[in-house]
Amino acid sequence: MNGRQYELRGRTERYTGRVFQVVTDEVTMPGGGTAARDVVRHVGAVAVVALDDAGRVVLVRQYRHPVGSYLWELPAGLRDVDGEDLAAAALRELAEEADLTAGRVDLLVDLHSSPGFSTERVRIFLARDLVEVPAGQRHERHDEEADMQVVRVDLDEAVARTLAGEITNASCVAGLLAAARARDAGWAPLRPADSPLPG
């Protein structure tokens, strides 16, 4: 089966902002005719499972207005710097949100966060050999990041919290489960940090 039968026939822009654009696409359907599909065209994001030498993962607790509550998440951020390498973007977010750098970075997993309506792709990296950013060089946090809580949790405990429904952020769930599986496989499933995006 291929996607050629789904051809874009027209696009109407509904909204354009800094992070995403909302459009209505007119798409041909396999049975004939066309259908309108509302799409959120997103800049994309990166996230990082930062794992220390004791097997603990760095989690951040951040307020998310759309769901009206605090969520446990991985250090993460938008792909909003033109031309920035994705691994470098992940390390930038790790430094900004958790005051850490990493000596080793591997590609852990790629995901489409909500493919039913959004183009958002998230690339999740595994960072190891963690080092604290010196106090005088740390990022000043604003807005929701100003009250962000940063903790380290044993990876297996974090997975248990995910399966118990206490961690629900999609990137965090995918990253934690992938990291635990990769660890249990002796890190063999990891890909190089500069692997091309699939598809």
PDB file of C-alpha atoms in Angstrom:
ATOM      1  CA  MET A   1       0.000   0.000   0.000  1.00  0.00           C
ATOM      2  CA  ASN A   2       1.372   3.415  -0.791  1.00  0.00           C
ATOM      3  CA  GLY A   3       0.399   6.985  -0.023  1.00  0.00           C
ATOM      4  CA  ARG A   4       0.129   8.064  -3.673  1.00  0.00           C
ATOM      5  CA  GLN A   5      -3.634   7.747  -3.602  1.00  0.00           C
ATOM      6  CA  TYR A   6      -3.717  10.465  -0.937  1.00  0.00           C
ATOM      7  CA  GLU A   7      -2.826  13.548  -2.968  1.00  0.00           C
ATOM      8  CA  LEU A   8      -2.926  17.101  -1.685  1.00  0.00           C
ATOM      9  CA  ARG A   9      -5.315  19.065  -3.882  1.00  0.00           C
ATOM     10  CA  GLY A  10      -5.442  22.322  -1.942  1.00  0.00           C
ATOM     11  CA  ARG A  11      -4.465  24.021   1.296  1.00  0.00           C
ATOM     12  CA  THR A  12      -6.130  26.819   3.254  1.00  0.00           C
ATOM     13  CA  GLU A  13      -4.148  28.563   5.978  1.00  0.00           C
ATOM     14  CA  ARG A  14      -6.153  29.118   9.168  1.00  0.00           C
ATOM     15  CA  TYR A  15      -3.503  30.384  11.618  1.00  0.00           C
ATOM     16  CA  THR A  16       0.246  30.962  11.710  1.00  0.00           C
ATOM     17  CA  GLY A  17       2.219  31.441  14.918  1.00  0.00           C
ATOM     18  CA  ARG A  18       5.794  31.071  16.138  1.00  0.00           C
ATOM     19  CA  VAL A  19       5.567  27.341  16.904  1.00  0.00           C
ATOM     20  CA  PHE A  20       2.906  26.008  14.586  1.00  0.00           C
ATOM     21  CA  GLN A  21       0.593  26.710  11.676  1.00  0.00           C
ATOM     22  CA  VAL A  22      -2.969  25.410  11.303  1.00  0.00           C
ATOM     23  CA  VAL A  23      -4.131  24.538   7.803  1.00  0.00           C
ATOM     24  CA  THR A  24      -7.022  22.715   6.187  1.00  0.00           C
ATOM     25  CA  ASP A  25      -5.824  20.331   3.481  1.00  0.00           C
ATOM     26  CA  GLU A  26      -8.074  18.968   0.745  1.00  0.00           C
ATOM     27  CA  VAL A  27      -6.889  15.376   0.165  1.00  0.00           C
ATOM     28  CA  THR A  28      -7.967  12.751  -2.377  1.00  0.00           C
ATOM     29  CA  MET A  29      -9.362   9.558  -0.838  1.00  0.00           C
ATOM     30  CA  PRO A  30      -8.960   5.931  -2.027  1.00  0.00           C
ATOM     31  CA  GLY A  31     -12.665   5.467  -2.691  1.00  0.00           C
ATOM     32  CA  GLY A  32     -12.856   8.588  -4.841  1.00  0.00           C
ATOM     33  CA  GLY A  33     -13.566  12.172  -3.959  1.00  0.00           C
ATOM     34  CA  THR A  34     -11.728  14.348  -1.487  1.00  0.00           C
ATOM     35  CA  ALA A  35     -11.867  15.096   2.219  1.00  0.00           C
ATOM     36  CA  ALA A  36     -10.841  18.084   4.324  1.00  0.00           C
ATOM     37  CA  ARG A  37      -8.196  17.425   6.977  1.00  0.00           C
ATOM     38  CA  ASP A  38      -7.228  20.033   9.581  1.00  0.00           C
ATOM     39  CA  VAL A  39      -3.499  19.830  10.273  1.00  0.00           C
ATOM     40  CA  VAL A  40      -1.232  21.455  12.831  1.00  0.00           C
ATOM     41  CA  ARG A  41       2.090  21.974  11.037  1.00  0.00           C
ATOM     42  CA  HIS A  42       4.664  21.970  13.864  1.00  0.00           C
ATOM     43  CA  VAL A  43       8.356  22.946  13.893  1.00  0.00           C
ATOM     44  CA  GLY A  44       9.292  19.724  15.692  1.00  0.00           C
ATOM     45  CA  ALA A  45      11.118  19.067  18.926  1.00  0.00           C
ATOM     46  CA  VAL A  46      13.975  17.251  20.595  1.00  0.00           C
ATOM     47  CA  ALA A  47      14.133  15.568  23.984  1.00  0.00           C
ATOM     48  CA  VAL A  48      16.874  13.890  25.970  1.00  0.00           C
ATOM     49  CA  VAL A  49      16.992  10.958  28.363  1.00  0.00           C
ATOM     50  CA  ALA A  50      19.918  12.017  30.550  1.00  0.00           C
ATOM     51  CA  LEU A  51      21.186   8.986  32.432  1.00  0.00           C
ATOM     52  CA  ASP A  52      23.790   9.319  35.173  1.00  0.00           C
ATOM     53  CA  ASP A  53      26.395   6.778  36.262  1.00  0.00           C
ATOM     54  CA  ALA A  54      24.047   5.492  39.000  1.00  0.00           C
ATOM     55  CA  GLY A  55      21.361   4.615  36.433  1.00  0.00           C
ATOM     56  CA  ARG A  56      19.147   7.571  37.326  1.00  0.00           C
ATOM     57  CA  VAL A  57      17.282   9.570  34.697  1.00  0.00           C
ATOM     58  CA  VAL A  58      16.806  13.337  34.874  1.00  0.00           C
ATOM     59  CA  LEU A  59      13.147  14.373  34.938  1.00  0.00           C
ATOM     60  CA  VAL A  60      11.686  17.867  35.005  1.00  0.00           C
ATOM     61  CA  ARG A  61       8.292  18.822  36.394  1.00  0.00           C
ATOM     62  CA  GLN A  62       6.768  21.644  34.396  1.00  0.00           C
ATOM     63  CA  TYR A  63       3.364  23.344  34.264  1.00  0.00           C
ATOM     64  CA  ARG A  64       1.579  22.780  30.958  1.00  0.00           C
ATOM     65  CA  HIS A  65      -1.293  25.196  30.406  1.00  0.00           C
ATOM     66  CA  PRO A  66      -3.223  23.189  27.745  1.00  0.00           C
ATOM     67  CA  VAL A  67      -3.746  20.343  30.241  1.00  0.00           C
ATOM     68  CA  GLY A  68      -3.908  22.644  33.265  1.00  0.00           C
ATOM     69  CA  SER A  69      -1.419  20.725  35.392  1.00  0.00           C
ATOM     70  CA  TYR A  70       2.207  19.912  36.079  1.00  0.00           C
ATOM     71  CA  LEU A  71       3.705  17.031  34.088  1.00  0.00           C
ATOM     72  CA  TRP A  72       6.861  14.983  34.540  1.00  0.00           C
ATOM     73  CA  GLU A  73       8.892  15.302  31.357  1.00  0.00           C
ATOM     74  CA  LEU A  74      12.336  14.889  29.848  1.00  0.00           C
ATOM     75  CA  PRO A  75      14.450  17.975  29.217  1.00  0.00           C
ATOM     76  CA  ALA A  76      13.133  19.000  25.811  1.00  0.00           C
ATOM     77  CA  GLY A  77      12.500  21.871  23.472  1.00  0.00           C
ATOM     78  CA  LEU A  78      11.539  23.080  20.043  1.00  0.00           C
ATOM     79  CA  ARG A  79      13.593  22.787  16.868  1.00  0.00           C
ATOM     80  CA  ASP A  80      13.404  26.547  16.523  1.00  0.00           C
ATOM     81  CA  VAL A  81      17.019  27.495  15.751  1.00  0.00           C
ATOM     82  CA  ASP A  82      17.612  27.488  11.987  1.00  0.00           C
ATOM     83  CA  GLY A  83      20.283  25.006  10.917  1.00  0.00           C
ATOM     84  CA  GLU A  84      20.933  23.705  14.444  1.00  0.00           C
ATOM     85  CA  ASP A  85      22.070  20.091  14.618  1.00  0.00           C
ATOM     86  CA  LEU A  86      19.420  18.048  16.445  1.00  0.00           C
ATOM     87  CA  ALA A  87      21.854  16.495  18.931  1.00  0.00           C
ATOM     88  CA  ALA A  88      23.228  19.970  19.669  1.00  0.00           C
ATOM     89  CA  ALA A  89      19.666  21.208  20.204  1.00  0.00           C
ATOM     90  CA  ALA A  90      19.040  18.395  22.684  1.00  0.00           C
ATOM     91  CA  LEU A  91      22.240  19.222  24.571  1.00  0.00           C
ATOM     92  CA  ARG A  92      21.268  22.899  24.609  1.00  0.00           C
ATOM     93  CA  GLU A  93      17.930  21.995  26.187  1.00  0.00           C
ATOM     94  CA  LEU A  94      19.657  19.717  28.705  1.00  0.00           C
ATOM     95  CA  ALA A  95      21.904  22.596  29.763  1.00  0.00           C
ATOM     96  CA  GLU A  96      19.051  25.119  29.878  1.00  0.00           C
ATOM     97  CA  GLU A  97      16.592  22.952  31.785  1.00  0.00           C
ATOM     98  CA  ALA A  98      18.782  20.705  33.948  1.00  0.00           C
ATOM     99  CA  ASP A  99      22.152  22.534  34.153  1.00  0.00           C
ATOM    100  CA  LEU A 100      23.931  19.520  32.645  1.00  0.00           C
ATOM    101  CA  THR A 101      26.163  18.678  29.720  1.00  0.00           C
ATOM    102  CA  ALA A 102      26.978  15.204  28.416  1.00  0.00           C
ATOM    103  CA  GLY A 103      30.134  13.531  27.196  1.00  0.00           C
ATOM    104  CA  ARG A 104      28.246  10.952  25.147  1.00  0.00           C
ATOM    105  CA  VAL A 105      25.095  11.313  23.060  1.00  0.00           C
ATOM    106  CA  ASP A 106      23.318   8.585  21.082  1.00  0.00           C
ATOM    107  CA  LEU A 107      20.036   8.498  19.197  1.00  0.00           C
ATOM    108  CA  LEU A 108      17.388   6.677  21.174  1.00  0.00           C
ATOM    109  CA  VAL A 109      14.074   6.932  19.306  1.00  0.00           C
ATOM    110  CA  ASP A 110      12.037   9.016  16.848  1.00  0.00           C
ATOM    111  CA  LEU A 111       8.317   9.569  17.176  1.00  0.00           C
ATOM    112  CA  HIS A 112       5.330  11.352  15.714  1.00  0.00           C
ATOM    113  CA  SER A 113       3.666  12.718  18.837  1.00  0.00           C
ATOM    114  CA  SER A 114       0.113  13.061  17.470  1.00  0.00           C
ATOM    115  CA  PRO A 115      -0.050  11.981  13.807  1.00  0.00           C
ATOM    116  CA  GLY A 116      -3.835  12.175  13.670  1.00  0.00           C
ATOM    117  CA  PHE A 117      -3.661  15.963  13.427  1.00  0.00           C
ATOM    118  CA  SER A 118      -0.080  17.188  13.784  1.00  0.00           C
ATOM    119  CA  THR A 119       3.156  16.989  11.801  1.00  0.00           C
ATOM    120  CA  GLU A 120       5.223  17.241  15.001  1.00  0.00           C
ATOM    121  CA  ARG A 121       8.224  14.908  15.033  1.00  0.00           C
ATOM    122  CA  VAL A 122      10.283  14.437  18.154  1.00  0.00           C
ATOM    123  CA  ARG A 123      13.812  13.034  18.133  1.00  0.00           C
ATOM    124  CA  ILE A 124      14.849  11.648  21.523  1.00  0.00           C
ATOM    125  CA  PHE A 125      18.495  11.258  22.445  1.00  0.00           C
ATOM    126  CA  LEU A 126      20.258   9.355  25.204  1.00  0.00           C
ATOM    127  CA  ALA A 127      22.860  11.447  27.038  1.00  0.00           C
ATOM    128  CA  ARG A 128      25.458   9.881  29.345  1.00  0.00           C
ATOM    129  CA  ASP A 129      28.677  10.923  31.088  1.00  0.00           C
ATOM    130  CA  LEU A 130      26.823  13.859  32.631  1.00  0.00           C
ATOM    131  CA  VAL A 131      28.648  16.928  33.960  1.00  0.00           C
ATOM    132  CA  GLU A 132      27.191  19.900  35.865  1.00  0.00           C
ATOM    133  CA  VAL A 133      27.213  23.263  34.105  1.00  0.00           C
ATOM    134  CA  PRO A 134      29.261  25.703  36.246  1.00  0.00           C
ATOM    135  CA  ALA A 135      27.031  27.966  38.371  1.00  0.00           C
ATOM    136  CA  GLY A 136      28.107  31.164  36.616  1.00  0.00           C
ATOM    137  CA  GLN A 137      27.260  29.754  33.164  1.00  0.00           C
ATOM    138  CA  ARG A 138      23.756  28.483  33.856  1.00  0.00           C
ATOM    139  CA  HIS A 139      20.730  29.518  31.831  1.00  0.00           C
ATOM    140  CA  GLU A 140      18.280  31.933  33.455  1.00  0.00           C
ATOM    141  CA  ARG A 141      14.825  30.344  33.374  1.00  0.00           C
ATOM    142  CA  HIS A 142      11.654  32.335  32.651  1.00  0.00           C
ATOM    143  CA  ASP A 143       7.881  31.806  32.525  1.00  0.00           C
ATOM    144  CA  GLU A 144       6.862  28.171  33.190  1.00  0.00           C
ATOM    145  CA  GLU A 145      10.520  27.169  33.418  1.00  0.00           C
ATOM    146  CA  ALA A 146      11.054  29.501  36.384  1.00  0.00           C
ATOM    147  CA  ASP A 147       9.419  27.049  38.813  1.00  0.00           C
ATOM    148  CA  MET A 148      10.580  23.898  37.026  1.00  0.00           C
ATOM    149  CA  GLN A 149      11.583  21.106  39.393  1.00  0.00           C
ATOM    150  CA  VAL A 150      14.522  18.909  38.370  1.00  0.00           C
ATOM    151  CA  VAL A 151      14.992  15.464  39.928  1.00  0.00           C
ATOM    152  CA  ARG A 152      16.904  12.263  39.273  1.00  0.00           C
ATOM    153  CA  VAL A 153      14.977   9.012  39.448  1.00  0.00           C
ATOM    154  CA  ASP A 154      16.152   5.428  38.988  1.00  0.00           C
ATOM    155  CA  LEU A 155      15.292   4.443  35.410  1.00  0.00           C
ATOM    156  CA  ASP A 156      13.307   1.379  36.500  1.00  0.00           C
ATOM    157  CA  GLU A 157      11.331   3.494  38.971  1.00  0.00           C
ATOM    158  CA  ALA A 158      10.606   6.019  36.213  1.00  0.00           C
ATOM    159  CA  VAL A 159       9.343   3.195  33.980  1.00  0.00           C
ATOM    160  CA  ALA A 160       7.145   1.945  36.839  1.00  0.00           C
ATOM    161  CA  ARG A 161       5.726   5.463  37.244  1.00  0.00           C
ATOM    162  CA  THR A 162       4.998   5.507  33.519  1.00  0.00           C
ATOM    163  CA  LEU A 163       3.137   2.187  33.648  1.00  0.00           C
ATOM    164  CA  ALA A 164       1.235   3.423  36.715  1.00  0.00           C
ATOM    165  CA  GLY A 165      -0.025   6.435  34.763  1.00  0.00           C
ATOM    166  CA  GLU A 166       1.982   8.988  36.736  1.00  0.00           C
ATOM    167  CA  ILE A 167       4.078  10.005  33.710  1.00  0.00           C
ATOM    168  CA  THR A 168       1.946  10.793  30.664  1.00  0.00           C
ATOM    169  CA  ASN A 169       3.997  13.154  28.471  1.00  0.00           C
ATOM    170  CA  ALA A 170       4.377  11.275  25.165  1.00  0.00           C
ATOM    171  CA  SER A 171       8.075  12.026  24.640  1.00  0.00           C
ATOM    172  CA  CYS A 172       8.860  11.102  28.221  1.00  0.00           C
ATOM    173  CA  VAL A 173       6.949   7.812  28.033  1.00  0.00           C
ATOM    174  CA  ALA A 174       8.618   6.848  24.748  1.00  0.00           C
ATOM    175  CA  GLY A 175      12.076   7.919  25.909  1.00  0.00           C
ATOM    176  CA  LEU A 176      11.921   6.090  29.230  1.00  0.00           C
ATOM    177  CA  LEU A 177      10.634   2.848  27.737  1.00  0.00           C
ATOM    178  CA  ALA A 178      13.158   2.984  24.893  1.00  0.00           C
ATOM    179  CA  ALA A 179      16.026   3.728  27.297  1.00  0.00           C
ATOM    180  CA  ALA A 180      15.105   0.823  29.563  1.00  0.00           C
ATOM    181  CA  ARG A 181      14.865  -1.540  26.593  1.00  0.00           C
ATOM    182  CA  ALA A 182      18.151  -0.319  25.109  1.00  0.00           C
ATOM    183  CA  ARG A 183      19.892  -0.702  28.484  1.00  0.00           C
ATOM    184  CA  ASP A 184      18.555  -4.238  28.878  1.00  0.00           C
ATOM    185  CA  ALA A 185      19.913  -5.034  25.387  1.00  0.00           C
ATOM    186  CA  GLY A 186      23.379  -3.771  26.324  1.00  0.00           C
ATOM    187  CA  TRP A 187      22.835  -0.501  24.400  1.00  0.00           C
ATOM    188  CA  ALA A 188      23.004  -2.408  21.076  1.00  0.00           C
ATOM    189  CA  PRO A 189      19.807  -0.804  19.642  1.00  0.00           C
ATOM    190  CA  LEU A 190      21.202   2.728  19.893  1.00  0.00           C
ATOM    191  CA  ARG A 191      21.800   4.628  16.637  1.00  0.00           C
ATOM    192  CA  PRO A 192      24.427   7.309  15.999  1.00  0.00           C
ATOM    193  CA  ALA A 193      23.304  10.767  17.088  1.00  0.00           C
ATOM    194  CA  ASP A 194      23.571  12.082  13.523  1.00  0.00           C
ATOM    195  CA  SER A 195      21.377   9.364  11.937  1.00  0.00           C
ATOM    196  CA  PRO A 196      19.100  10.770   9.228  1.00  0.00           C
ATOM    197  CA  LEU A 197      15.450  11.329  10.062  1.00  0.00           C
ATOM    198  CA  PRO A 198      13.287   8.427   8.859  1.00  0.00           C
ATOM    199  CA  GLY A 199      10.748   8.876   6.093  1.00  0.00           C
TER     200      GLY A 199
END
